Short mmCIF file of C-alpha atoms in Angstrom, two decimals:
data_model
loop_
_atom_site.label_atom_id
_atom_site.label_comp_id
_atom_site.label_asym_id
_atom_site.label_seq_id
_atom_site.Cartn_x
_atom_site.Cartn_y
_atom_site.Cartn_z
CA UNK A 10 -35.93 85.20 -3.36
CA UNK A 11 -34.74 82.06 -1.34
CA UNK A 12 -37.42 80.08 0.58
CA UNK A 13 -36.93 81.71 3.99
CA UNK A 14 -36.06 85.01 2.85
CA UNK A 15 -39.52 86.29 3.01
CA UNK A 16 -39.91 86.57 6.83
CA UNK A 17 -37.23 89.36 6.80
CA UNK A 18 -38.98 91.28 4.12
CA UNK A 19 -41.94 90.64 6.14
CA UNK A 20 -40.75 91.95 9.11
CA UNK A 21 -39.33 94.95 7.57
CA UNK A 22 -42.89 95.70 6.00
CA UNK A 23 -44.05 95.66 9.49
CA UNK A 24 -41.69 98.17 10.77
CA UNK A 25 -41.98 100.47 7.84
CA UNK A 26 -45.88 100.38 8.48
CA UNK A 27 -45.23 101.56 12.14
CA UNK A 28 -43.16 104.27 10.87
CA UNK A 29 -45.72 105.33 8.14
CA UNK A 30 -48.46 105.55 11.15
CA UNK A 31 -45.82 107.47 13.36
CA UNK A 32 -44.95 110.09 10.36
CA UNK A 33 -48.95 110.29 9.68
CA UNK A 34 -49.47 111.54 13.09
CA UNK A 35 -47.01 114.50 12.51
CA UNK A 36 -43.98 112.80 14.22
CA UNK A 37 -41.33 113.56 11.39
CA UNK A 38 -38.76 112.55 13.71
CA UNK A 39 -36.77 109.01 13.95
CA UNK A 40 -39.13 106.46 15.67
CA UNK A 41 -38.63 106.36 19.17
CA UNK A 42 -37.34 103.44 21.06
CA UNK A 43 -40.57 102.14 22.28
CA UNK A 44 -41.79 101.91 18.75
CA UNK A 45 -39.12 99.22 18.01
CA UNK A 46 -40.14 97.66 21.08
CA UNK A 47 -43.65 97.39 19.90
CA UNK A 48 -42.43 95.91 16.52
CA UNK A 49 -40.44 93.19 18.55
CA UNK A 50 -42.87 92.34 20.93
CA UNK A 51 -45.39 91.77 18.08
CA UNK A 52 -43.15 89.59 16.19
CA UNK A 53 -42.12 87.68 19.45
CA UNK A 54 -45.79 86.99 20.48
CA UNK A 55 -47.04 85.70 17.27
CA UNK A 56 -44.42 82.96 15.97
CA UNK A 57 -44.64 84.21 12.15
CA UNK A 58 -43.45 81.06 10.32
CA UNK A 59 -43.36 77.31 11.01
CA UNK A 60 -41.41 75.54 8.16
CA UNK A 61 -40.65 71.70 8.47
CA UNK A 62 -38.45 70.06 5.95
CA UNK A 63 -38.41 66.37 5.67
CA UNK A 64 -36.73 63.78 3.67
CA UNK A 65 -38.32 60.44 3.68
CA UNK A 66 -36.68 57.29 2.24
CA UNK A 67 -38.69 53.79 1.68
CA UNK A 68 -35.71 52.45 -0.06
CA UNK A 69 -32.67 53.26 -1.89
CA UNK A 70 -34.70 54.01 -4.96
CA UNK A 71 -37.90 55.43 -3.74
CA UNK A 72 -38.71 58.47 -1.51
CA UNK A 73 -40.02 61.87 -1.21
CA UNK A 74 -38.92 65.58 0.20
CA UNK A 75 -41.81 66.85 2.34
CA UNK A 76 -42.53 70.41 3.52
CA UNK A 77 -45.06 71.54 5.85
CA UNK A 78 -45.31 75.63 5.90
CA UNK A 79 -47.77 77.33 8.23
CA UNK A 80 -47.80 81.19 8.68
CA UNK A 81 -48.78 82.86 11.57
CA UNK A 82 -51.94 85.26 11.43
CA UNK A 83 -49.38 88.57 12.30
CA UNK A 84 -47.50 88.01 9.30
CA UNK A 85 -50.41 87.45 7.00
CA UNK A 86 -52.05 90.44 8.17
CA UNK A 87 -49.28 92.77 7.59
CA UNK A 88 -47.88 91.23 4.47
CA UNK A 89 -50.79 89.24 3.07
CA UNK A 90 -50.29 89.75 -0.72
CA UNK A 91 -46.64 89.02 -0.56
CA UNK A 92 -46.47 85.95 1.49
CA UNK A 93 -49.70 84.29 -0.20
CA UNK A 94 -47.56 85.01 -3.60
CA UNK A 95 -44.68 83.39 -2.14
CA UNK A 96 -46.93 80.33 -0.92
CA UNK A 97 -48.21 80.28 -4.87
CA UNK A 98 -44.37 80.06 -6.00
CA UNK A 99 -43.86 77.18 -3.90
CA UNK A 100 -46.69 75.40 -5.44
CA UNK A 101 -45.42 76.31 -9.04
CA UNK A 102 -41.86 75.23 -8.25
CA UNK A 103 -42.95 71.91 -6.76
CA UNK A 104 -44.93 71.12 -9.87
CA UNK A 105 -41.92 71.78 -11.97
CA UNK A 106 -40.21 69.26 -10.39
CA UNK A 107 -42.89 66.62 -10.49
CA UNK A 108 -44.10 67.36 -6.91
CA UNK A 109 -47.55 67.36 -5.38
CA UNK A 110 -49.03 70.08 -2.94
CA UNK A 111 -52.10 70.38 -0.51
CA UNK A 112 -53.34 73.48 0.50
CA UNK A 113 -54.61 72.82 4.05
CA UNK A 114 -55.59 76.49 4.30
CA UNK A 115 -54.87 79.83 2.68
CA UNK A 116 -52.08 80.12 5.06
CA UNK A 117 -50.78 76.53 5.42
CA UNK A 118 -49.46 74.17 2.67
CA UNK A 119 -48.13 70.61 2.40
CA UNK A 120 -45.47 69.84 -0.44
CA UNK A 121 -44.37 66.43 -1.48
CA UNK A 122 -41.53 65.99 -4.36
CA UNK A 123 -40.88 62.49 -5.09
CA UNK A 124 -37.09 61.01 -5.73
CA UNK A 125 -36.00 57.77 -7.17
CA UNK A 126 -32.26 57.89 -6.17
CA UNK A 127 -29.52 60.02 -4.37
CA UNK A 128 -28.72 61.94 -7.36
CA UNK A 129 -32.33 63.01 -8.12
CA UNK A 130 -32.58 63.99 -4.41
CA UNK A 131 -29.60 66.16 -4.56
CA UNK A 132 -30.86 67.65 -7.82
CA UNK A 133 -34.64 68.36 -6.91
CA UNK A 134 -33.81 69.39 -3.29
CA UNK A 135 -31.07 71.76 -4.10
CA UNK A 136 -33.02 73.15 -7.16
CA UNK A 137 -36.06 74.06 -5.07
CA UNK A 138 -34.30 75.50 -2.04
CA UNK A 139 -31.78 77.86 -4.15
CA UNK A 140 -34.56 78.86 -6.78
CA UNK A 141 -36.06 82.35 -7.55
CA UNK A 142 -39.61 83.32 -7.65
CA UNK A 143 -41.34 85.26 -10.51
CA UNK A 144 -40.90 88.88 -11.34
CA UNK A 145 -43.92 89.98 -9.42
CA UNK A 146 -42.53 88.77 -6.17
CA UNK A 147 -39.29 90.82 -6.99
CA UNK A 148 -41.33 93.75 -7.98
CA UNK A 149 -42.92 93.51 -4.70
CA UNK A 150 -39.65 93.41 -2.89
CA UNK A 151 -38.16 96.42 -4.52
CA UNK A 152 -41.32 98.45 -3.87
CA UNK A 153 -40.49 97.58 -0.05
CA UNK A 154 -37.16 98.96 -0.59
CA UNK A 155 -35.67 95.77 1.06
CA UNK A 156 -32.93 93.30 0.14
CA UNK A 157 -33.54 89.91 0.95
CA UNK A 158 -30.87 87.99 2.74
CA UNK A 159 -28.69 85.32 1.08
CA UNK A 160 -29.43 81.89 2.32
CA UNK A 161 -27.18 79.08 1.17
CA UNK A 162 -28.65 75.60 1.33
CA UNK A 163 -26.87 72.37 0.04
CA UNK A 164 -27.69 68.68 0.44
CA UNK A 165 -25.04 65.72 -0.46
CA UNK A 166 -25.87 62.18 -0.08
CA UNK A 167 -23.25 59.79 -0.80
CA UNK A 168 -23.99 55.92 -1.31
CA UNK A 169 -22.16 52.98 -1.51
CA UNK A 170 -23.71 49.79 -2.85
CA UNK A 171 -23.29 46.52 -0.87
CA UNK A 172 -25.57 44.38 -3.03
CA UNK A 173 -28.63 43.73 -0.63
CA UNK A 174 -28.11 46.94 1.22
CA UNK A 175 -27.13 50.38 0.66
CA UNK A 176 -25.26 52.84 3.08
CA UNK A 177 -25.98 56.39 2.85
CA UNK A 178 -24.32 59.28 4.03
CA UNK A 179 -26.05 62.57 4.02
CA UNK A 180 -24.79 66.04 4.74
CA UNK A 181 -26.98 69.06 4.79
CA UNK A 182 -25.37 72.67 5.16
CA UNK A 183 -27.83 75.78 5.67
CA UNK A 184 -26.61 79.13 6.21
CA UNK A 185 -29.17 81.22 8.08
CA UNK A 186 -26.81 83.97 9.25
CA UNK A 187 -28.63 86.40 7.28
CA UNK A 188 -31.79 85.44 8.82
CA UNK A 189 -32.24 88.26 11.14
CA UNK A 190 -34.16 91.32 11.62
CA UNK A 191 -31.55 94.22 11.53
CA UNK A 192 -31.88 97.89 12.35
CA UNK A 193 -30.52 100.61 10.08
CA UNK A 194 -27.36 100.90 12.33
CA UNK A 195 -26.91 97.18 12.14
CA UNK A 196 -28.32 96.21 15.82
CA UNK A 197 -30.01 93.19 15.80
CA UNK A 198 -33.62 93.46 17.06
CA UNK A 199 -35.05 90.29 17.86
CA UNK A 200 -34.07 86.92 17.92
CA UNK A 201 -34.78 85.43 14.52
CA UNK A 202 -35.71 81.93 16.29
CA UNK A 203 -38.52 83.63 17.86
CA UNK A 204 -40.18 84.53 14.42
CA UNK A 205 -39.30 81.47 12.37
CA UNK A 206 -39.65 77.72 13.48
CA UNK A 207 -37.39 75.84 11.15
CA UNK A 208 -37.28 71.79 11.26
CA UNK A 209 -35.38 69.20 9.41
CA UNK A 210 -36.24 65.50 9.41
CA UNK A 211 -35.21 62.48 8.31
CA UNK A 212 -36.86 59.03 8.18
CA UNK A 213 -35.56 55.86 6.96
CA UNK A 214 -36.96 52.25 7.38
CA UNK A 215 -34.03 51.04 9.60
CA UNK A 216 -33.42 54.47 11.32
CA UNK A 217 -30.12 56.59 11.04
CA UNK A 218 -27.25 57.49 13.24
CA UNK A 219 -26.01 61.18 13.85
CA UNK A 220 -22.60 62.20 13.49
CA UNK A 221 -21.27 65.41 15.23
CA UNK A 222 -18.85 67.07 13.06
CA UNK A 223 -17.66 70.43 13.85
CA UNK A 224 -18.93 73.49 15.96
CA UNK A 225 -22.08 74.20 13.76
CA UNK A 226 -23.44 70.53 14.03
CA UNK A 227 -26.86 69.94 15.57
CA UNK A 228 -28.12 67.38 17.89
CA UNK A 229 -31.13 65.81 16.69
CA UNK A 230 -34.38 64.27 18.43
CA UNK A 231 -35.23 60.58 17.74
CA UNK A 232 -38.53 59.53 17.23
CA UNK A 233 -38.65 55.91 16.09
CA UNK A 234 -37.22 55.72 12.90
CA UNK A 235 -36.76 59.51 12.33
CA UNK A 236 -34.39 62.01 13.30
CA UNK A 237 -35.52 65.34 13.61
CA UNK A 238 -33.11 68.58 13.89
CA UNK A 239 -34.26 71.84 15.28
CA UNK A 240 -32.32 74.60 13.07
CA UNK A 241 -30.90 77.56 14.41
CA UNK A 242 -32.00 80.88 12.63
CA UNK A 243 -29.49 83.47 12.43
CA UNK A 244 -26.44 80.59 12.55
CA UNK A 245 -24.62 77.92 10.34
CA UNK A 246 -26.35 74.83 10.34
CA UNK A 247 -24.71 71.46 9.60
CA UNK A 248 -26.32 67.98 9.66
CA UNK A 249 -24.73 64.80 8.96
CA UNK A 250 -26.01 61.43 9.53
CA UNK A 251 -25.49 57.94 7.98
CA UNK A 252 -28.21 55.30 7.54
CA UNK A 253 -28.69 52.00 5.75
CA UNK A 254 -31.35 51.23 3.11
CA UNK A 255 -32.37 48.08 1.51
CA UNK A 256 -31.64 47.49 -2.36
CA UNK A 257 -34.65 46.48 -4.33
CA UNK A 258 -32.21 45.47 -7.32
CA UNK A 259 -29.67 43.52 -5.03
CA UNK A 260 -32.75 41.64 -3.20
CA UNK A 261 -34.64 41.23 -6.48
CA UNK A 262 -31.58 39.77 -8.30
CA UNK A 263 -30.80 37.58 -4.97
CA UNK A 264 -34.43 36.02 -5.43
CA UNK A 265 -34.09 35.35 -9.02
CA UNK A 266 -31.19 33.58 -8.48
CA UNK A 267 -32.32 31.54 -5.70
CA UNK A 268 -35.52 30.80 -7.57
CA UNK A 269 -33.38 29.29 -10.29
CA UNK A 270 -31.20 27.58 -8.41
CA UNK A 271 -34.20 25.87 -6.54
CA UNK A 272 -35.71 25.19 -9.80
CA UNK A 273 -32.51 23.14 -11.17
CA UNK A 274 -32.19 21.33 -7.87
CA UNK A 275 -35.97 20.03 -7.96
CA UNK A 276 -35.43 18.96 -11.53
CA UNK A 277 -32.39 17.09 -10.94
CA UNK A 278 -33.07 15.62 -7.61
CA UNK A 279 -36.57 14.47 -7.79
CA UNK A 280 -36.86 13.92 -11.51
CA UNK A 281 -35.10 11.55 -13.75
CA UNK A 282 -32.09 12.73 -15.78
CA UNK A 283 -33.32 14.52 -19.16
CA UNK A 284 -30.84 12.52 -20.86
CA UNK A 285 -31.51 8.75 -19.60
CA UNK A 286 -35.32 9.50 -20.40
CA UNK A 287 -34.79 10.80 -23.67
CA UNK A 288 -32.54 7.91 -24.88
CA UNK A 289 -35.06 5.39 -23.10
CA UNK A 290 -37.86 6.85 -25.44
CA UNK A 291 -35.46 6.54 -28.49
CA UNK A 292 -34.62 2.88 -27.93
CA UNK A 293 -38.33 1.94 -27.49
CA UNK A 294 -39.06 3.84 -30.80
CA UNK A 295 -36.07 2.07 -32.53
CA UNK A 296 -37.16 -1.67 -31.74
CA UNK A 297 -38.70 -3.65 -34.77
CA UNK A 298 -42.38 -4.11 -35.02
CA UNK A 299 -43.32 -8.02 -34.54
#
């Protein structure tokens, strides 16, 4: 299961539950339009899921992936067992990637996954958002007779080292076209953006510059050193940005070089030449005693 796929499944469960109630009342015919309307309105009024994903950089060799997930009461009331298992699977996947989790409440969780370089960021981010949950969640999926949508998530970080600073180019593509509630005839029932609130943020010490490339590019909001993109469910999302980071290795090398150069300067500028000093001592030692 993809990280966002459970939303569609939960919505379908909500619909199936409404249909079951209708059949129990002796109405074996297809649900009337007002039943669909009730389902859609229930979802629109609730705001099922708030999912914030952030990449925070301290320098070129230190940062973390932060996720903040909060489920709406409407979603947990109709699909509690499934979504709670989904949150548990997030905790398990985070631990496998050396991450930490904070369970704010049964419906809210904060996840932080550290990384030490650009390659590790790519590996951990892509592994996390393209992984599958355990067999129990897949069984629940089969019982609901629903197929989870395929969501493609891929992040790339290109880095160029300029000794003291590192130029970074981050590219993130997220395909959320399948994240929609669809009827049996293929008609879209509701705007997925009203059901799930997705955000992606990037924070760097010196800020970042957004690059608008292609029709699927998203314009971010800027808050200090942070850029915040509001992702669009049901569409292709493309994020591209450039930012600079200090290089601890380069800065450390420079400081060591300056320290050695300063020591040599002080030694030969304010102290006698070692060769002269040693030759004078040797001459005094060789003089005959009277």
